Amino acid sequence: MLRLNFDMAASRRELARDEAMLQWADSVVESDQADEDVDKPTELFRVWRFQTPTVILGRSSKIGEEVDREWCAARDIDVLRRCTGGASVVGGPGCLMYSVVVRVPAEGGLRKIDVAHDYVMQRVLSAVQTQLPDADRAGTCDLTWKTRKFSGNSLRVARHHLLYHGTLLLDADLDLIAECLAFAPRQPEYRRGRSHRDFICNVALDEPALV
């Protein structure tokens, strides 16, 4: 029980860190506005992993529709909620997580969700394609290889910045992911009704070269 509590605390801290990054960046801009000569850098980036398998709900996800709660509870798998949108995902060993905070101009396209997705995803895809040239982007913000998904991403737009974060499946337990998640109620067209296990895949990427 003590181990489980520690793991949950660690997982909560990781999710809270992303939201804290966004709040900090916005607070710096707010304070700078009182001093026109100050313009501190506020854009942030980090890569990280969950220590143990963890289900992460989207901000508006319905746990009863997207997660097999009984299966997760029987195996002490934590179910937490992130501050960004999108559907539920599973993180853990073998799943590389990244988080980036980007400055959003007062006027400009980055406040549009589709433009924000394009802005970040074209950069992530370009980095992946240096090692996996036939990787592709599908749906709103998925990365795929041979029509199977290996990366899901989500965002939140605040007053002065946006938080964008996502996953890359490198050596994840795909069977466990499939068991944790119920059949997705919202699906991109390219999924074609496939089960989780038939829809996702790991990809062989060299992490140090990637980041």
Coordinates of N, CA and C in Angstrom, one line a residue:
M1 N 0.8 -1.2 0.0 CA 0.0 0.0 0.0 C 0.9 1.3 0.0
L2 N 1.9 1.2 0.7 CA 2.8 2.4 0.8 C 3.4 2.6 -0.6
R3 N 3.8 1.5 -1.3 CA 4.4 1.7 -2.6 C 3.4 2.3 -3.6
L4 N 2.1 1.9 -3.5 CA 1.1 2.4 -4.4 C 0.9 3.9 -4.1
N5 N 0.8 4.3 -2.9 CA 0.6 5.7 -2.6 C 1.8 6.5 -3.1
F6 N 3.0 6.0 -3.0 CA 4.2 6.7 -3.5 C 4.0 6.9 -5.0
D7 N 3.7 5.8 -5.7 CA 3.6 5.8 -7.2 C 2.5 6.8 -7.6
M8 N 1.4 6.8 -6.9 CA 0.3 7.8 -7.3 C 0.8 9.2 -7.1
A9 N 1.4 9.4 -5.9 CA 1.9 10.8 -5.7 C 2.9 11.2 -6.8
A10 N 3.8 10.3 -7.2 CA 4.7 10.6 -8.2 C 4.0 10.9 -9.6
S11 N 3.0 10.2 -9.9 CA 2.3 10.4 -11.1 C 1.5 11.7 -11.1
R12 N 0.9 12.0 -9.9 CA 0.2 13.3 -9.8 C 1.2 14.4 -9.9
R13 N 2.3 14.3 -9.4 CA 3.3 15.4 -9.5 C 3.7 15.7 -10.9
E14 N 3.9 14.6 -11.7 CA 4.2 14.8 -13.1 C 3.1 15.6 -13.9
L15 N 1.9 15.2 -13.7 CA 0.8 15.9 -14.3 C 0.7 17.3 -13.8
A16 N 0.9 17.5 -12.5 CA 0.8 18.8 -11.9 C 1.9 19.7 -12.4
R17 N 3.1 19.2 -12.7 CA 4.2 19.9 -13.2 C 3.9 20.6 -14.5
D18 N 3.2 19.9 -15.4 CA 2.8 20.5 -16.7 C 1.9 21.7 -16.5
E19 N 0.9 21.6 -15.6 CA 0.0 22.7 -15.4 C 0.7 23.8 -14.7
A20 N 1.7 23.5 -13.8 CA 2.4 24.5 -13.1 C 3.3 25.3 -14.1
M21 N 3.9 24.6 -15.1 CA 4.7 25.3 -16.1 C 3.9 26.3 -16.9
L22 N 2.6 25.9 -17.2 CA 1.8 26.9 -17.9 C 1.4 28.1 -17.1
Q23 N 1.1 27.8 -15.8 CA 0.7 28.9 -14.9 C 1.9 29.8 -14.6
W24 N 3.1 29.2 -14.5 CA 4.2 30.1 -14.2 C 4.5 31.0 -15.4
A25 N 4.5 30.4 -16.6 CA 4.8 31.2 -17.8 C 3.8 32.4 -17.9
D26 N 2.5 32.1 -17.7 CA 1.5 33.2 -17.8 C 1.8 34.3 -16.7
S27 N 2.1 33.8 -15.5 CA 2.4 34.8 -14.4 C 3.6 35.7 -14.7
V28 N 4.6 35.1 -15.4 CA 5.7 36.0 -15.7 C 5.3 37.1 -16.7
V29 N 4.5 36.7 -17.7 CA 4.1 37.7 -18.6 C 3.2 38.8 -17.9
E30 N 2.3 38.3 -17.0 CA 1.5 39.3 -16.3 C 2.3 40.3 -15.5
S31 N 3.4 39.8 -14.9 CA 4.2 40.7 -14.1 C 5.1 41.6 -15.0
D32 N 5.5 41.1 -16.1 CA 6.3 41.8 -17.1 C 5.5 43.0 -17.7
Q33 N 4.2 42.9 -17.8 CA 3.4 43.9 -18.4 C 3.5 45.2 -17.6
A34 N 3.9 45.1 -16.4 CA 4.0 46.3 -15.6 C 5.4 47.0 -15.8
D35 N 6.3 46.3 -16.5 CA 7.6 46.9 -16.8 C 7.9 46.6 -18.2
E36 N 7.7 47.6 -19.1 CA 7.9 47.4 -20.5 C 9.3 47.1 -20.9
D37 N 10.3 47.3 -20.1 CA 11.7 47.0 -20.4 C 12.1 45.6 -20.1
V38 N 11.2 44.8 -19.5 CA 11.4 43.4 -19.1 C 10.7 42.5 -20.1
D39 N 11.4 41.5 -20.6 CA 10.8 40.5 -21.4 C 11.5 39.2 -21.2
K40 N 11.1 38.5 -20.1 CA 11.8 37.2 -19.7 C 11.3 36.1 -20.7
P41 N 12.2 35.2 -21.0 CA 11.9 34.0 -21.8 C 10.9 33.1 -20.9
T42 N 9.9 32.6 -21.6 CA 8.9 31.8 -20.8 C 8.6 30.5 -21.5
E43 N 9.2 30.2 -22.6 CA 8.9 28.9 -23.3 C 9.7 27.8 -22.7
L44 N 9.0 26.7 -22.4 CA 9.6 25.6 -21.7 C 9.4 24.3 -22.4
F45 N 10.3 23.3 -22.1 CA 10.2 22.0 -22.8 C 10.8 21.0 -21.8
R46 N 10.2 19.8 -21.7 CA 10.7 18.7 -20.9 C 10.3 17.4 -21.5
V47 N 11.1 16.3 -21.3 CA 10.7 15.0 -21.6 C 10.7 14.2 -20.3
W48 N 9.8 13.2 -20.1 CA 9.7 12.5 -18.9 C 8.9 11.2 -19.1
R49 N 8.8 10.4 -18.0 CA 8.1 9.1 -18.0 C 7.3 8.9 -16.7
F50 N 6.2 8.3 -16.8 CA 5.6 7.8 -15.6 C 6.4 6.6 -15.1
Q51 N 6.6 6.4 -13.8 CA 7.3 5.3 -13.2 C 6.6 4.0 -13.3
T52 N 5.3 4.1 -13.3 CA 4.4 2.9 -13.3 C 3.3 3.1 -14.3
P53 N 2.7 2.0 -14.8 CA 1.5 2.2 -15.7 C 0.5 3.1 -15.1
T54 N 0.0 4.1 -15.8 CA -1.0 5.1 -15.3 C -1.9 5.4 -16.5
V55 N -3.2 5.4 -16.2 CA -4.2 5.9 -17.1 C -4.4 7.4 -16.9
I56 N -4.4 8.1 -18.0 CA -4.6 9.6 -17.9 C -5.8 10.0 -18.7
L57 N -6.8 10.4 -18.0 CA -8.1 10.9 -18.6 C -7.8 12.3 -19.2
G58 N -8.5 12.6 -20.3 CA -8.6 13.9 -20.8 C -9.4 14.8 -19.9
R59 N -9.3 16.1 -20.1 CA -10.0 17.0 -19.2 C -11.5 16.8 -19.1
S60 N -12.1 16.4 -20.2 CA -13.5 16.1 -20.3 C -13.9 14.7 -20.5
S61 N -12.9 13.8 -20.4 CA -13.2 12.4 -20.6 C -14.1 11.8 -19.5
K62 N -15.0 10.9 -19.9 CA -15.9 10.2 -19.0 C -15.3 8.8 -18.7
I63 N -14.9 8.6 -17.4 CA -14.1 7.4 -17.1 C -14.9 6.2 -17.4
G64 N -16.2 6.2 -17.2 CA -17.0 5.0 -17.4 C -17.1 4.6 -18.9
E65 N -16.8 5.5 -19.8 CA -16.9 5.2 -21.2 C -15.5 4.9 -21.8
E66 N -14.5 5.4 -21.2 CA -13.1 5.3 -21.8 C -12.2 4.3 -21.1
V67 N -12.5 3.9 -19.9 CA -11.5 3.1 -19.1 C -12.2 1.9 -18.5
D68 N -11.5 0.8 -18.5 CA -12.0 -0.4 -17.8 C -11.6 -0.3 -16.3
R69 N -12.4 0.3 -15.6 CA -12.1 0.7 -14.2 C -11.8 -0.6 -13.3
E70 N -12.6 -1.6 -13.5 CA -12.5 -2.8 -12.7 C -11.1 -3.5 -13.0
W71 N -10.8 -3.6 -14.3 CA -9.5 -4.2 -14.6 C -8.3 -3.4 -14.0
C72 N -8.4 -2.1 -14.1 CA -7.3 -1.2 -13.6 C -7.3 -1.3 -12.1
A73 N -8.4 -1.3 -11.4 CA -8.4 -1.4 -9.9 C -7.9 -2.7 -9.4
A74 N -8.2 -3.8 -10.1 CA -7.7 -5.1 -9.7 C -6.2 -5.2 -9.8
R75 N -5.5 -4.3 -10.6 CA -4.1 -4.4 -10.8 C -3.4 -3.1 -10.2
D76 N -4.1 -2.4 -9.4 CA -3.6 -1.2 -8.8 C -3.0 -0.2 -9.8
I77 N -3.7 0.0 -10.9 CA -3.3 0.9 -11.9 C -4.0 2.2 -11.7
D78 N -3.3 3.3 -11.4 CA -3.9 4.6 -11.1 C -4.6 5.2 -12.4
V79 N -5.7 5.9 -12.1 CA -6.4 6.6 -13.1 C -6.5 8.1 -12.7
L80 N -5.8 8.9 -13.4 CA -5.7 10.3 -13.1 C -6.3 11.2 -14.3
R81 N -6.4 12.5 -14.0 CA -6.9 13.4 -15.0 C -5.9 14.5 -15.3
R82 N -5.7 14.8 -16.6 CA -4.8 15.9 -17.0 C -5.6 17.2 -17.3
C83 N -4.9 18.3 -17.4 CA -5.6 19.5 -17.6 C -5.9 19.9 -19.1
T84 N -5.5 19.0 -20.0 CA -5.7 19.2 -21.4 C -6.8 18.3 -21.9
G85 N -7.3 18.6 -23.2 CA -8.4 17.8 -23.7 C -8.0 16.5 -24.3
G86 N -8.8 15.9 -25.2 CA -8.5 14.7 -25.8 C -9.0 13.5 -25.0
A87 N -8.7 12.3 -25.6 CA -9.3 11.1 -25.0 C -8.2 10.5 -24.0
S88 N -8.6 9.4 -23.3 CA -7.8 8.8 -22.3 C -6.6 8.0 -23.0
V89 N -5.4 8.1 -22.3 CA -4.3 7.4 -22.8 C -3.6 6.6 -21.6
V90 N -2.6 5.8 -21.9 CA -1.9 5.1 -20.9 C -0.5 5.4 -21.0
G91 N 0.1 5.8 -19.9 CA 1.6 6.1 -19.8 C 2.2 5.1 -18.9
G92 N 3.6 5.1 -19.0 CA 4.3 4.1 -18.1 C 5.6 3.8 -18.7
P93 N 6.4 2.8 -18.2 CA 7.6 2.5 -18.8 C 7.5 2.1 -20.3
G94 N 8.4 2.6 -21.1 CA 8.4 2.4 -22.5 C 7.6 3.4 -23.3
C95 N 7.0 4.4 -22.5 CA 6.2 5.4 -23.2 C 6.9 6.8 -22.8
L96 N 7.5 7.4 -23.8 CA 8.1 8.7 -23.6 C 7.1 9.8 -23.7
M97 N 7.1 10.7 -22.7 CA 6.2 11.8 -22.6 C 7.0 13.1 -22.9
Y98 N 6.3 14.0 -23.5 CA 7.0 15.3 -23.7 C 6.0 16.4 -23.4
S99 N 6.4 17.6 -22.9 CA 5.6 18.7 -22.6 C 6.3 20.0 -23.0
V100 N 5.5 20.9 -23.7 CA 6.1 22.1 -24.2 C 5.1 23.3 -23.9
V101 N 5.6 24.4 -23.4 CA 4.8 25.6 -23.2 C 5.3 26.6 -24.3
V102 N 4.4 27.1 -25.1 CA 4.7 28.0 -26.2 C 4.0 29.3 -26.0
R103 N 4.7 30.4 -26.2 CA 4.1 31.7 -26.1 C 3.1 32.0 -27.2
V104 N 1.9 32.5 -26.8 CA 0.8 32.8 -27.8 C 0.7 34.3 -27.9
P105 N 0.9 34.8 -29.1 CA 0.8 36.3 -29.2 C -0.7 36.7 -29.0
A106 N -0.8 38.0 -28.5 CA -2.2 38.5 -28.3 C -3.1 38.4 -29.5
E107 N -2.5 38.6 -30.7 CA -3.2 38.5 -31.9 C -2.4 37.5 -32.8
G108 N -3.1 36.5 -33.3 CA -2.4 35.6 -34.2 C -3.1 34.2 -34.2
G109 N -2.7 33.4 -35.2 CA -3.4 32.2 -35.4 C -3.2 31.1 -34.3
L110 N -2.2 31.2 -33.5 CA -1.9 30.1 -32.5 C -3.1 30.0 -31.5
R111 N -4.0 30.9 -31.4 CA -5.1 30.8 -30.6 C -6.2 29.8 -31.2
K112 N -6.0 29.6 -32.5 CA -6.9 28.6 -33.1 C -6.4 27.2 -32.9
I113 N -7.3 26.3 -32.5 CA -6.8 25.0 -32.1 C -6.1 24.3 -33.2
D114 N -6.7 24.3 -34.4 CA -6.1 23.6 -35.5 C -4.7 24.2 -35.9
V115 N -4.5 25.5 -35.8 CA -3.2 26.1 -36.1 C -2.2 25.7 -35.0
A116 N -2.6 25.7 -33.7 CA -1.8 25.3 -32.7 C -1.3 23.8 -32.9
H117 N -2.2 22.9 -33.2 CA -1.8 21.5 -33.5 C -0.8 21.5 -34.6
D118 N -1.1 22.2 -35.7 CA -0.1 22.2 -36.8 C 1.2 22.7 -36.4
Y119 N 1.3 23.8 -35.6 CA 2.5 24.4 -35.2 C 3.4 23.4 -34.5
V120 N 2.9 22.7 -33.6 CA 3.7 21.7 -32.8 C 3.9 20.4 -33.5
M121 N 2.8 19.9 -34.1 CA 2.9 18.5 -34.7 C 3.9 18.5 -35.9
Q122 N 4.0 19.5 -36.6 CA 4.9 19.5 -37.8 C 6.3 19.4 -37.3
R123 N 6.6 20.0 -36.1 CA 8.0 19.9 -35.5 C 8.2 18.5 -34.9
V124 N 7.3 18.0 -34.2 CA 7.4 16.6 -33.7 C 7.6 15.6 -34.8
L125 N 6.7 15.7 -35.8 CA 6.8 14.8 -36.9 C 8.2 14.9 -37.6
S126 N 8.6 16.1 -37.8 CA 9.9 16.3 -38.5 C 11.1 15.6 -37.7
A127 N 11.0 15.7 -36.4 CA 12.0 15.1 -35.5 C 12.0 13.6 -35.6
V128 N 10.8 13.1 -35.6 CA 10.6 11.6 -35.7 C 11.1 11.1 -37.1
Q129 N 10.8 11.8 -38.1 CA 11.1 11.4 -39.5 C 12.6 11.3 -39.8
T130 N 13.4 12.0 -39.0 CA 14.8 11.8 -39.1 C 15.3 10.4 -38.9
Q131 N 14.5 9.7 -38.1 CA 14.8 8.3 -37.8 C 13.8 7.3 -38.4
L132 N 12.6 7.8 -38.6 CA 11.5 6.9 -39.2 C 10.9 7.7 -40.3
P133 N 11.5 7.7 -41.5 CA 11.0 8.5 -42.6 C 9.6 8.3 -43.0
D134 N 9.1 7.1 -42.9 CA 7.7 6.8 -43.3 C 6.7 7.1 -42.2
A135 N 7.1 7.7 -41.1 CA 6.1 8.1 -40.1 C 5.2 9.1 -40.7
D136 N 3.9 9.2 -40.2 CA 3.0 10.2 -40.8 C 2.1 10.7 -39.7
R137 N 1.4 11.8 -40.1 CA 0.4 12.4 -39.2 C -1.0 12.0 -39.7
A138 N -1.9 11.7 -38.7 CA -3.3 11.3 -39.1 C -4.2 11.9 -38.0
G139 N -5.5 12.0 -38.4 CA -6.4 12.5 -37.5 C -6.1 14.0 -37.2
T140 N -6.4 14.4 -36.0 CA -6.1 15.8 -35.6 C -4.7 15.9 -35.1
C141 N -4.2 15.0 -34.3 CA -2.9 15.2 -33.8 C -2.2 13.9 -33.4
D142 N -2.4 12.8 -34.2 CA -1.8 11.5 -34.0 C -0.6 11.4 -34.9
L143 N 0.4 10.6 -34.5 CA 1.4 10.2 -35.4 C 1.3 8.7 -35.6
T144 N 1.5 8.3 -36.8 CA 1.3 6.9 -37.2 C 2.5 6.3 -38.0
W145 N 2.5 5.0 -37.9 CA 3.5 4.2 -38.7 C 2.8 3.0 -39.3
K146 N 2.8 3.0 -40.6 CA 2.0 1.9 -41.3 C 0.6 1.8 -40.8
T147 N 0.0 3.0 -40.7 CA -1.4 3.2 -40.4 C -1.8 2.9 -38.9
R148 N -0.8 2.6 -38.1 CA -1.0 2.4 -36.7 C -0.5 3.5 -35.8
K149 N -1.2 3.8 -34.8 CA -0.8 5.0 -34.0 C 0.3 4.7 -33.0
F150 N 1.3 5.6 -32.9 CA 2.3 5.5 -31.8 C 2.4 6.8 -31.0
S151 N 1.6 7.8 -31.3 CA 1.7 9.0 -30.6 C 0.4 9.7 -30.6
G152 N -0.1 10.1 -29.4 CA -1.3 10.9 -29.2 C -0.9 12.2 -28.5
N153 N -1.6 13.3 -28.7 CA -1.2 14.6 -28.2 C -2.4 15.4 -27.9
S154 N -2.3 16.4 -27.0 CA -3.4 17.3 -26.6 C -2.8 18.6 -26.1
L155 N -3.7 19.6 -26.0 CA -3.3 20.9 -25.7 C -4.3 21.7 -24.8
R156 N -3.8 22.8 -24.2 CA -4.7 23.7 -23.5 C -4.1 25.1 -23.8
V157 N -5.0 26.0 -24.1 CA -4.6 27.4 -24.4 C -5.0 28.3 -23.2
A158 N -4.0 29.0 -22.7 CA -4.3 29.9 -21.6 C -4.2 31.3 -22.1
R159 N -4.0 32.3 -21.2 CA -4.1 33.7 -21.6 C -2.9 34.1 -22.5
H160 N -1.7 33.7 -22.2 CA -0.5 34.1 -22.9 C 0.3 32.9 -23.5
H161 N -0.1 31.7 -23.2 CA 0.7 30.5 -23.6 C -0.2 29.4 -23.9
L162 N 0.3 28.4 -24.6 CA -0.4 27.1 -24.7 C 0.5 26.0 -24.2
L163 N -0.1 25.0 -23.6 CA 0.6 23.8 -23.1 C 0.2 22.7 -24.1
Y164 N 1.3 22.1 -24.7 CA 1.1 21.0 -25.6 C 1.9 19.8 -25.1
H165 N 1.3 18.7 -24.9 CA 2.0 17.5 -24.5 C 1.5 16.3 -25.1
G166 N 2.3 15.2 -25.2 CA 2.0 14.0 -25.8 C 2.8 12.8 -25.5
T167 N 2.6 11.7 -26.1 CA 3.2 10.5 -25.9 C 3.9 9.9 -27.1
L168 N 4.9 9.1 -26.9 CA 5.5 8.4 -28.0 C 5.7 6.9 -27.5
L169 N 5.1 6.0 -28.1 CA 5.2 4.6 -27.7 C 6.5 4.0 -28.3
L170 N 7.5 3.8 -27.4 CA 8.8 3.2 -27.9 C 8.9 1.7 -27.5
D171 N 8.6 1.4 -26.3 CA 8.7 0.0 -25.9 C 7.6 -0.3 -24.8
A172 N 6.4 0.2 -25.1 CA 5.3 0.1 -24.1 C 4.6 -1.3 -24.2
D173 N 4.0 -1.6 -23.1 CA 3.2 -2.9 -23.0 C 1.9 -2.6 -23.7
L174 N 1.8 -3.0 -25.0 CA 0.6 -2.7 -25.8 C -0.6 -3.5 -25.3
D175 N -0.3 -4.7 -24.8 CA -1.5 -5.5 -24.3 C -2.1 -4.9 -23.1
L176 N -1.2 -4.3 -22.2 CA -1.7 -3.7 -21.0 C -2.5 -2.4 -21.4
I177 N -2.0 -1.6 -22.3 CA -2.8 -0.5 -22.8 C -4.1 -0.8 -23.3
A178 N -4.2 -1.9 -24.1 CA -5.5 -2.3 -24.6 C -6.5 -2.8 -23.5
E179 N -5.9 -3.4 -22.5 CA -6.8 -3.9 -21.4 C -7.3 -2.7 -20.5
C180 N -6.5 -1.7 -20.3 CA -6.8 -0.6 -19.5 C -8.0 0.2 -20.1
L181 N -8.0 0.4 -21.4 CA -8.9 1.3 -22.0 C -10.1 0.5 -22.6
A182 N -11.3 1.1 -22.4 CA -12.5 0.6 -23.0 C -12.5 1.0 -24.4
F183 N -13.5 0.6 -25.2 CA -13.6 0.9 -26.6 C -13.8 2.4 -26.7
A184 N -13.0 3.1 -27.5 CA -13.0 4.6 -27.5 C -14.3 5.1 -28.1
P185 N -15.0 6.0 -27.4 CA -16.3 6.5 -27.9 C -16.1 7.5 -29.1
R186 N -14.9 8.2 -29.1 CA -14.6 9.1 -30.2 C -13.4 8.6 -30.9
Q187 N -13.5 8.4 -32.2 CA -12.5 7.7 -33.0 C -12.2 8.5 -34.3
P188 N -11.0 8.7 -34.7 CA -10.7 9.3 -36.0 C -11.0 8.3 -37.1
E189 N -11.3 8.9 -38.2 CA -11.8 8.1 -39.3 C -10.8 7.0 -39.7
Y190 N -9.5 7.3 -39.6 CA -8.5 6.4 -40.1 C -8.3 5.2 -39.2
R191 N -8.9 5.2 -38.0 CA -8.9 4.0 -37.2 C -9.7 2.9 -37.7
R192 N -10.8 3.1 -38.4 CA -11.6 2.1 -39.1 C -12.1 1.1 -38.2
G193 N -12.5 1.5 -36.9 CA -13.1 0.5 -36.0 C -12.2 -0.5 -35.4
R194 N -10.9 -0.3 -35.6 CA -9.9 -1.3 -35.0 C -9.9 -1.3 -33.5
S195 N -9.7 -2.4 -32.9 CA -9.5 -2.5 -31.4 C -8.2 -1.7 -31.0
H196 N -8.1 -1.4 -29.7 CA -6.9 -0.7 -29.3 C -5.6 -1.5 -29.7
R197 N -5.7 -2.8 -29.5 CA -4.5 -3.6 -29.7 C -4.1 -3.6 -31.2
D198 N -5.1 -3.6 -32.1 CA -4.8 -3.6 -33.5 C -4.5 -2.2 -34.0
F199 N -4.7 -1.2 -33.2 CA -4.6 0.2 -33.7 C -3.3 0.9 -33.3
I200 N -2.7 0.4 -32.2 CA -1.4 1.1 -31.7 C -0.2 0.2 -32.0
C201 N 1.0 0.9 -31.9 CA 2.2 0.1 -32.1 C 3.3 0.9 -31.4
N202 N 4.4 0.2 -31.2 CA 5.7 0.8 -30.7 C 6.5 1.1 -32.0
V203 N 7.4 2.1 -31.8 CA 8.3 2.4 -32.9 C 9.7 2.5 -32.3
A204 N 10.7 2.1 -33.2 CA 12.1 2.0 -32.7 C 12.7 3.4 -33.0
L205 N 12.8 4.2 -32.0 CA 13.4 5.5 -32.0 C 14.5 5.6 -31.0
D206 N 15.6 6.2 -31.3 CA 16.7 6.5 -30.4 C 16.4 7.8 -29.6
E207 N 16.1 7.6 -28.4 CA 15.6 8.7 -27.6 C 16.6 9.9 -27.5
P208 N 17.8 9.7 -27.2 CA 18.8 10.8 -27.1 C 18.9 11.6 -28.4
A209 N 18.8 10.9 -29.5 CA 18.9 11.6 -30.8 C 17.6 12.3 -31.1
L210 N 16.5 11.8 -30.6 CA 15.2 12.5 -30.8 C 15.0 13.8 -30.1
V211 N 15.5 13.8 -28.9 CA 15.2 15.0 -28.1 C 16.5 15.9 -28.0

